[in-house]
């Protein structure tokens, strides 16, 4: 069936678009790992068109609220980005990504009209349907201007909207799901930022209820000088008194240039160093959020200032082991299975530990939580984390029902069951969430009465290194499908050279892929020895530098 464009609506769109002209770039914009991301001054028109797509998506989804988040997360302060959130709080359905790309690249009013018509007809979008969009932004100054571009598109398309101001990315995901489930039997939570803190703090109190005692040592949180700082402070106000001793550093949101600058999860993970403002003594527990608080990683120093990282792989293994124990103790191990989803960036030692010690199945996907989430959602309990600290644990409807119905046969079974049920509320079910993951890790350490030392002792990481190479055209780097991005299809000469280099190192593994959030290719390497790893990655970077660009 063919749908016609609403001429009045389209006139309003063209009029509004005049204030947000497309940046004069030759290259096409693409919807990458986490939406559009680039220098903020190029984004006005892109955000405007995202508003149009979000409005159409809402109409397609029977008027359910669609989320739009304006953030560039771990990127430097001069960047910004925008992404669309689907009705249950998950990332935009992949079939719609090309529509968003198509619209952002329309260069003339005619092309914009064609794109609009194309979406309406191929996705079969009813013009008369209700439409609603809710949105938020991180602390970047450019966010305020981009919000105006978004509002212009929403007003032109007669779309109802709610502006939630400054939030973390996972808070916006939470609000999308809460908004769309408000009339259901089991609403996801109160539709407010306050409701988010209330849900998390209540679940946290219940989850630590059966722990012998709260963690006896303080934990310090590096907030990357981003939105995580004020939001973590608000969360602390809601937590039960004395439950956790939390110190906050890097909370200067009034200095935009400090955002992610020598601090935050991405800096700590990639440089394998402590962040700015680090004052920890040996074995003090520290963690870092990223710029929009959807990633978290832990770390500490040993005596002699040896740096030790407890990254996303560590959080995944900690969570899977703990939840597995609870399932067993609750008497549900015959009914509920657990699986782990990782990407190629997972340290080989973590995968081995999961398979050999935890006896759990590991599945691999391409980079991007949007890929991991879908695989994890198919499991009874799906634990997914990227090594960079982005991830969560999904409980299927089936698992939640089994937990609800199960009659415990002993006090121990009852306690395990109560803790499990609390985790289903504590852990953000829409997307990786640094604040929720933080409470999860603290809960587990309290139950196990572990310090960072015992946590680190579960397995030994293979030495690894992640580097970035600047190339003239990152789109020239494409991966062979089905290899979890571990093999390059193009440029044709690169993969054979990587294979040749890797073959010279014991336990060597190395792959190269184009980043979907930065204008660079990433090079990941592992080997049996630290100096081998450094050497391996340096050689691959040198080759890429000589081949198609310049290495940093
Ligand atoms: C985003 C994605 C993550 C991904 C990261 C890096 O994180 O949500 O899943 O791992 O980008 O992606 P790439 O290697 O393609 O640049 P964030 O925290 O920046 O939104």
mmCIF file with all atom_site columns, N, CA and C in Angstrom, residues 507-550:
data_model
loop_
_atom_site.group_PDB
_atom_site.id
_atom_site.type_symbol
_atom_site.label_atom_id
_atom_site.label_alt_id
_atom_site.label_comp_id
_atom_site.label_asym_id
_atom_site.label_entity_id
_atom_site.label_seq_id
_atom_site.pdbx_PDB_ins_code
_atom_site.Cartn_x
_atom_site.Cartn_y
_atom_site.Cartn_z
_atom_site.occupancy
_atom_site.B_iso_or_equiv
_atom_site.pdbx_formal_charge
_atom_site.auth_seq_id
_atom_site.auth_comp_id
_atom_site.auth_asym_id
_atom_site.auth_atom_id
_atom_site.pdbx_PDB_model_num
ATOM 1   N N  . UNK A 1 507 ? 51.209 -17.150 21.576 1.00 0.00 ? 507 UNK A N  1
ATOM 2   C CA . UNK A 1 507 ? 49.823 -16.814 21.947 1.00 0.00 ? 507 UNK A CA 1
ATOM 3   C C  . UNK A 1 507 ? 49.387 -15.477 21.361 1.00 0.00 ? 507 UNK A C  1
ATOM 4   N N  . UNK A 1 508 ? 49.962 -15.115 20.218 1.00 0.00 ? 508 UNK A N  1
ATOM 5   C CA . UNK A 1 508 ? 49.623 -13.815 19.616 1.00 0.00 ? 508 UNK A CA 1
ATOM 6   C C  . UNK A 1 508 ? 48.220 -13.814 19.022 1.00 0.00 ? 508 UNK A C  1
ATOM 7   N N  . UNK A 1 509 ? 47.555 -12.691 19.191 1.00 0.00 ? 509 UNK A N  1
ATOM 8   C CA . UNK A 1 509 ? 46.250 -12.469 18.551 1.00 0.00 ? 509 UNK A CA 1
ATOM 9   C C  . UNK A 1 509 ? 46.172 -10.973 18.293 1.00 0.00 ? 509 UNK A C  1
ATOM 10  N N  . UNK A 1 510 ? 45.725 -10.626 17.118 1.00 0.00 ? 510 UNK A N  1
ATOM 11  C CA . UNK A 1 510 ? 45.649 -9.203  16.800 1.00 0.00 ? 510 UNK A CA 1
ATOM 12  C C  . UNK A 1 510 ? 44.583 -8.994  15.735 1.00 0.00 ? 510 UNK A C  1
ATOM 13  N N  . UNK A 1 511 ? 43.784 -7.967  15.899 1.00 0.00 ? 511 UNK A N  1
ATOM 14  C CA . UNK A 1 511 ? 42.850 -7.639  14.826 1.00 0.00 ? 511 UNK A CA 1
ATOM 15  C C  . UNK A 1 511 ? 42.697 -6.133  14.713 1.00 0.00 ? 511 UNK A C  1
ATOM 16  N N  . UNK A 1 512 ? 42.217 -5.737  13.550 1.00 0.00 ? 512 UNK A N  1
ATOM 17  C CA . UNK A 1 512 ? 42.076 -4.313  13.226 1.00 0.00 ? 512 UNK A CA 1
ATOM 18  C C  . UNK A 1 512 ? 40.649 -4.099  12.735 1.00 0.00 ? 512 UNK A C  1
ATOM 19  N N  . UNK A 1 513 ? 39.989 -3.057  13.263 1.00 0.00 ? 513 UNK A N  1
ATOM 20  C CA . UNK A 1 513 ? 38.656 -2.725  12.745 1.00 0.00 ? 513 UNK A CA 1
ATOM 21  C C  . UNK A 1 513 ? 38.452 -1.207  12.792 1.00 0.00 ? 513 UNK A C  1
ATOM 22  N N  . UNK A 1 514 ? 37.583 -0.755  11.913 1.00 0.00 ? 514 UNK A N  1
ATOM 23  C CA . UNK A 1 514 ? 37.290 0.684   11.883 1.00 0.00 ? 514 UNK A CA 1
ATOM 24  C C  . UNK A 1 514 ? 36.396 1.014   13.059 1.00 0.00 ? 514 UNK A C  1
ATOM 25  N N  . UNK A 1 515 ? 36.727 2.082   13.798 1.00 0.00 ? 515 UNK A N  1
ATOM 26  C CA . UNK A 1 515 ? 35.864 2.525   14.889 1.00 0.00 ? 515 UNK A CA 1
ATOM 27  C C  . UNK A 1 515 ? 34.565 3.061   14.314 1.00 0.00 ? 515 UNK A C  1
ATOM 28  N N  . UNK A 1 516 ? 33.500 2.865   15.052 1.00 0.00 ? 516 UNK A N  1
ATOM 29  C CA . UNK A 1 516 ? 32.213 3.426   14.638 1.00 0.00 ? 516 UNK A CA 1
ATOM 30  C C  . UNK A 1 516 ? 31.883 4.691   15.410 1.00 0.00 ? 516 UNK A C  1
ATOM 31  N N  . UNK A 1 517 ? 32.810 5.163   16.239 1.00 0.00 ? 517 UNK A N  1
ATOM 32  C CA . UNK A 1 517 ? 32.544 6.380   17.004 1.00 0.00 ? 517 UNK A CA 1
ATOM 33  C C  . UNK A 1 517 ? 33.628 7.437   16.828 1.00 0.00 ? 517 UNK A C  1
ATOM 34  N N  . UNK A 1 518 ? 34.776 7.013   16.318 1.00 0.00 ? 518 UNK A N  1
ATOM 35  C CA . UNK A 1 518 ? 35.884 7.964   16.146 1.00 0.00 ? 518 UNK A CA 1
ATOM 36  C C  . UNK A 1 518 ? 36.454 7.792   14.750 1.00 0.00 ? 518 UNK A C  1
ATOM 37  N N  . UNK A 1 519 ? 37.131 8.845   14.267 1.00 0.00 ? 519 UNK A N  1
ATOM 38  C CA . UNK A 1 519 ? 37.682 8.774   12.923 1.00 0.00 ? 519 UNK A CA 1
ATOM 39  C C  . UNK A 1 519 ? 39.046 8.081   12.973 1.00 0.00 ? 519 UNK A C  1
ATOM 40  N N  . UNK A 1 520 ? 39.036 6.780   13.193 1.00 0.00 ? 520 UNK A N  1
ATOM 41  C CA . UNK A 1 520 ? 40.293 6.033   13.365 1.00 0.00 ? 520 UNK A CA 1
ATOM 42  C C  . UNK A 1 520 ? 40.016 4.542   13.186 1.00 0.00 ? 520 UNK A C  1
ATOM 43  N N  . UNK A 1 521 ? 41.093 3.759   13.056 1.00 0.00 ? 521 UNK A N  1
ATOM 44  C CA . UNK A 1 521 ? 40.916 2.305   13.157 1.00 0.00 ? 521 UNK A CA 1
ATOM 45  C C  . UNK A 1 521 ? 41.556 1.862   14.479 1.00 0.00 ? 521 UNK A C  1
ATOM 46  N N  . UNK A 1 522 ? 40.948 0.846   15.077 1.00 0.00 ? 522 UNK A N  1
ATOM 47  C CA . UNK A 1 522 ? 41.467 0.335   16.346 1.00 0.00 ? 522 UNK A CA 1
ATOM 48  C C  . UNK A 1 522 ? 42.297 -0.912  16.078 1.00 0.00 ? 522 UNK A C  1
ATOM 49  N N  . UNK A 1 523 ? 43.385 -1.039  16.832 1.00 0.00 ? 523 UNK A N  1
ATOM 50  C CA . UNK A 1 523 ? 44.251 -2.215  16.705 1.00 0.00 ? 523 UNK A CA 1
ATOM 51  C C  . UNK A 1 523 ? 44.311 -2.872  18.081 1.00 0.00 ? 523 UNK A C  1
ATOM 52  N N  . UNK A 1 524 ? 43.845 -4.113  18.170 1.00 0.00 ? 524 UNK A N  1
ATOM 53  C CA . UNK A 1 524 ? 43.889 -4.814  19.456 1.00 0.00 ? 524 UNK A CA 1
ATOM 54  C C  . UNK A 1 524 ? 44.878 -5.968  19.356 1.00 0.00 ? 524 UNK A C  1
ATOM 55  N N  . UNK A 1 525 ? 45.726 -6.110  20.348 1.00 0.00 ? 525 UNK A N  1
ATOM 56  C CA . UNK A 1 525 ? 46.690 -7.202  20.334 1.00 0.00 ? 525 UNK A CA 1
ATOM 57  C C  . UNK A 1 525 ? 46.825 -7.867  21.684 1.00 0.00 ? 525 UNK A C  1
ATOM 58  N N  . UNK A 1 526 ? 47.121 -9.153  21.657 1.00 0.00 ? 526 UNK A N  1
ATOM 59  C CA . UNK A 1 526 ? 47.393 -9.936  22.873 1.00 0.00 ? 526 UNK A CA 1
ATOM 60  C C  . UNK A 1 526 ? 48.578 -10.837 22.574 1.00 0.00 ? 526 UNK A C  1
ATOM 61  N N  . UNK A 1 527 ? 49.373 -11.127 23.596 1.00 0.00 ? 527 UNK A N  1
ATOM 62  C CA . UNK A 1 527 ? 50.447 -12.117 23.436 1.00 0.00 ? 527 UNK A CA 1
ATOM 63  C C  . UNK A 1 527 ? 50.834 -12.599 24.826 1.00 0.00 ? 527 UNK A C  1
ATOM 64  N N  . UNK A 1 528 ? 51.685 -13.616 24.870 1.00 0.00 ? 528 UNK A N  1
ATOM 65  C CA . UNK A 1 528 ? 52.028 -14.223 26.157 1.00 0.00 ? 528 UNK A CA 1
ATOM 66  C C  . UNK A 1 528 ? 52.813 -13.267 27.063 1.00 0.00 ? 528 UNK A C  1
ATOM 67  N N  . UNK A 1 529 ? 53.595 -12.374 26.466 1.00 0.00 ? 529 UNK A N  1
ATOM 68  C CA . UNK A 1 529 ? 54.437 -11.470 27.263 1.00 0.00 ? 529 UNK A CA 1
ATOM 69  C C  . UNK A 1 529 ? 54.080 -10.017 26.960 1.00 0.00 ? 529 UNK A C  1
ATOM 70  N N  . UNK A 1 530 ? 54.309 -9.150  27.970 1.00 0.00 ? 530 UNK A N  1
ATOM 71  C CA . UNK A 1 530 ? 53.968 -7.731  27.800 1.00 0.00 ? 530 UNK A CA 1
ATOM 72  C C  . UNK A 1 530 ? 54.763 -7.105  26.649 1.00 0.00 ? 530 UNK A C  1
ATOM 73  N N  . UNK A 1 531 ? 56.089 -7.352  26.630 1.00 0.00 ? 531 UNK A N  1
ATOM 74  C CA . UNK A 1 531 ? 56.889 -6.696  25.588 1.00 0.00 ? 531 UNK A CA 1
ATOM 75  C C  . UNK A 1 531 ? 56.529 -7.214  24.199 1.00 0.00 ? 531 UNK A C  1
ATOM 76  N N  . UNK A 1 532 ? 56.103 -8.484  24.116 1.00 0.00 ? 532 UNK A N  1
ATOM 77  C CA . UNK A 1 532 ? 55.658 -9.020  22.826 1.00 0.00 ? 532 UNK A CA 1
ATOM 78  C C  . UNK A 1 532 ? 54.391 -8.310  22.354 1.00 0.00 ? 532 UNK A C  1
ATOM 79  N N  . UNK A 1 533 ? 53.490 -8.083  23.331 1.00 0.00 ? 533 UNK A N  1
ATOM 80  C CA . UNK A 1 533 ? 52.226 -7.421  22.984 1.00 0.00 ? 533 UNK A CA 1
ATOM 81  C C  . UNK A 1 533 ? 52.491 -6.019  22.448 1.00 0.00 ? 533 UNK A C  1
ATOM 82  N N  . UNK A 1 534 ? 53.347 -5.284  23.158 1.00 0.00 ? 534 UNK A N  1
ATOM 83  C CA . UNK A 1 534 ? 53.694 -3.918  22.727 1.00 0.00 ? 534 UNK A CA 1
ATOM 84  C C  . UNK A 1 534 ? 54.278 -3.940  21.317 1.00 0.00 ? 534 UNK A C  1
ATOM 85  N N  . UNK A 1 535 ? 55.190 -4.891  21.110 1.00 0.00 ? 535 UNK A N  1
ATOM 86  C CA . UNK A 1 535 ? 55.892 -5.001  19.846 1.00 0.00 ? 535 UNK A CA 1
ATOM 87  C C  . UNK A 1 535 ? 54.925 -5.355  18.705 1.00 0.00 ? 535 UNK A C  1
ATOM 88  N N  . UNK A 1 536 ? 54.058 -6.328  19.000 1.00 0.00 ? 536 UNK A N  1
ATOM 89  C CA . UNK A 1 536 ? 53.079 -6.796  18.013 1.00 0.00 ? 536 UNK A CA 1
ATOM 90  C C  . UNK A 1 536 ? 52.178 -5.636  17.565 1.00 0.00 ? 536 UNK A C  1
ATOM 91  N N  . UNK A 1 537 ? 51.620 -4.917  18.518 1.00 0.00 ? 537 UNK A N  1
ATOM 92  C CA . UNK A 1 537 ? 50.697 -3.833  18.177 1.00 0.00 ? 537 UNK A CA 1
ATOM 93  C C  . UNK A 1 537 ? 51.451 -2.702  17.462 1.00 0.00 ? 537 UNK A C  1
ATOM 94  N N  . UNK A 1 538 ? 52.671 -2.406  17.927 1.00 0.00 ? 538 UNK A N  1
ATOM 95  C CA . UNK A 1 538 ? 53.460 -1.343  17.274 1.00 0.00 ? 538 UNK A CA 1
ATOM 96  C C  . UNK A 1 538 ? 53.732 -1.710  15.815 1.00 0.00 ? 538 UNK A C  1
ATOM 97  N N  . UNK A 1 539 ? 54.043 -2.979  15.563 1.00 0.00 ? 539 UNK A N  1
ATOM 98  C CA . UNK A 1 539 ? 54.362 -3.387  14.183 1.00 0.00 ? 539 UNK A CA 1
ATOM 99  C C  . UNK A 1 539 ? 53.125 -3.256  13.285 1.00 0.00 ? 539 UNK A C  1
ATOM 100 N N  . UNK A 1 540 ? 51.974 -3.686  13.819 1.00 0.00 ? 540 UNK A N  1
ATOM 101 C CA . UNK A 1 540 ? 50.750 -3.594  13.010 1.00 0.00 ? 540 UNK A CA 1
ATOM 102 C C  . UNK A 1 540 ? 50.413 -2.122  12.758 1.00 0.00 ? 540 UNK A C  1
ATOM 103 N N  . UNK A 1 541 ? 50.556 -1.286  13.798 1.00 0.00 ? 541 UNK A N  1
ATOM 104 C CA . UNK A 1 541 ? 50.272 0.157   13.617 1.00 0.00 ? 541 UNK A CA 1
ATOM 105 C C  . UNK A 1 541 ? 51.213 0.760   12.574 1.00 0.00 ? 541 UNK A C  1
ATOM 106 N N  . UNK A 1 542 ? 52.480 0.385   12.642 1.00 0.00 ? 542 UNK A N  1
ATOM 107 C CA . UNK A 1 542 ? 53.452 0.909   11.676 1.00 0.00 ? 542 UNK A CA 1
ATOM 108 C C  . UNK A 1 542 ? 53.054 0.537   10.262 1.00 0.00 ? 542 UNK A C  1
ATOM 109 N N  . UNK A 1 543 ? 52.640 -0.719  10.112 1.00 0.00 ? 543 UNK A N  1
ATOM 110 C CA . UNK A 1 543 ? 52.264 -1.177  8.773  1.00 0.00 ? 543 UNK A CA 1
ATOM 111 C C  . UNK A 1 543 ? 51.062 -0.381  8.267  1.00 0.00 ? 543 UNK A C  1
ATOM 112 N N  . UNK A 1 544 ? 50.063 -0.212  9.155  1.00 0.00 ? 544 UNK A N  1
ATOM 113 C CA . UNK A 1 544 ? 48.867 0.531   8.738  1.00 0.00 ? 544 UNK A CA 1
ATOM 114 C C  . UNK A 1 544 ? 49.235 1.979   8.429  1.00 0.00 ? 544 UNK A C  1
ATOM 115 N N  . UNK A 1 545 ? 50.119 2.531   9.264  1.00 0.00 ? 545 UNK A N  1
ATOM 116 C CA . UNK A 1 545 ? 50.562 3.906   9.028  1.00 0.00 ? 545 UNK A CA 1
ATOM 117 C C  . UNK A 1 545 ? 51.210 4.044   7.668  1.00 0.00 ? 545 UNK A C  1
ATOM 118 N N  . UNK A 1 546 ? 52.042 3.067   7.318  1.00 0.00 ? 546 UNK A N  1
ATOM 119 C CA . UNK A 1 546 ? 52.738 3.160   6.035  1.00 0.00 ? 546 UNK A CA 1
ATOM 120 C C  . UNK A 1 546 ? 51.786 2.849   4.897  1.00 0.00 ? 546 UNK A C  1
ATOM 121 N N  . UNK A 1 547 ? 50.717 2.101   5.221  1.00 0.00 ? 547 UNK A N  1
ATOM 122 C CA . UNK A 1 547 ? 49.808 1.669   4.167  1.00 0.00 ? 547 UNK A CA 1
ATOM 123 C C  . UNK A 1 547 ? 48.759 2.718   3.799  1.00 0.00 ? 547 UNK A C  1
ATOM 124 N N  . UNK A 1 548 ? 48.086 3.242   4.885  1.00 0.00 ? 548 UNK A N  1
ATOM 125 C CA . UNK A 1 548 ? 46.953 4.094   4.497  1.00 0.00 ? 548 UNK A CA 1
ATOM 126 C C  . UNK A 1 548 ? 46.716 5.278   5.402  1.00 0.00 ? 548 UNK A C  1
ATOM 127 N N  . UNK A 1 549 ? 47.691 5.842   5.973  1.00 0.00 ? 549 UNK A N  1
ATOM 128 C CA . UNK A 1 549 ? 47.434 6.992   6.819  1.00 0.00 ? 549 UNK A CA 1
ATOM 129 C C  . UNK A 1 549 ? 48.608 7.217   7.733  1.00 0.00 ? 549 UNK A C  1
ATOM 130 N N  . UNK A 1 550 ? 48.329 7.889   8.865  1.00 0.00 ? 550 UNK A N  1
ATOM 131 C CA . UNK A 1 550 ? 49.444 8.112   9.783  1.00 0.00 ? 550 UNK A CA 1
ATOM 132 C C  . UNK A 1 550 ? 49.095 7.543   11.155 1.00 0.00 ? 550 UNK A C  1
#
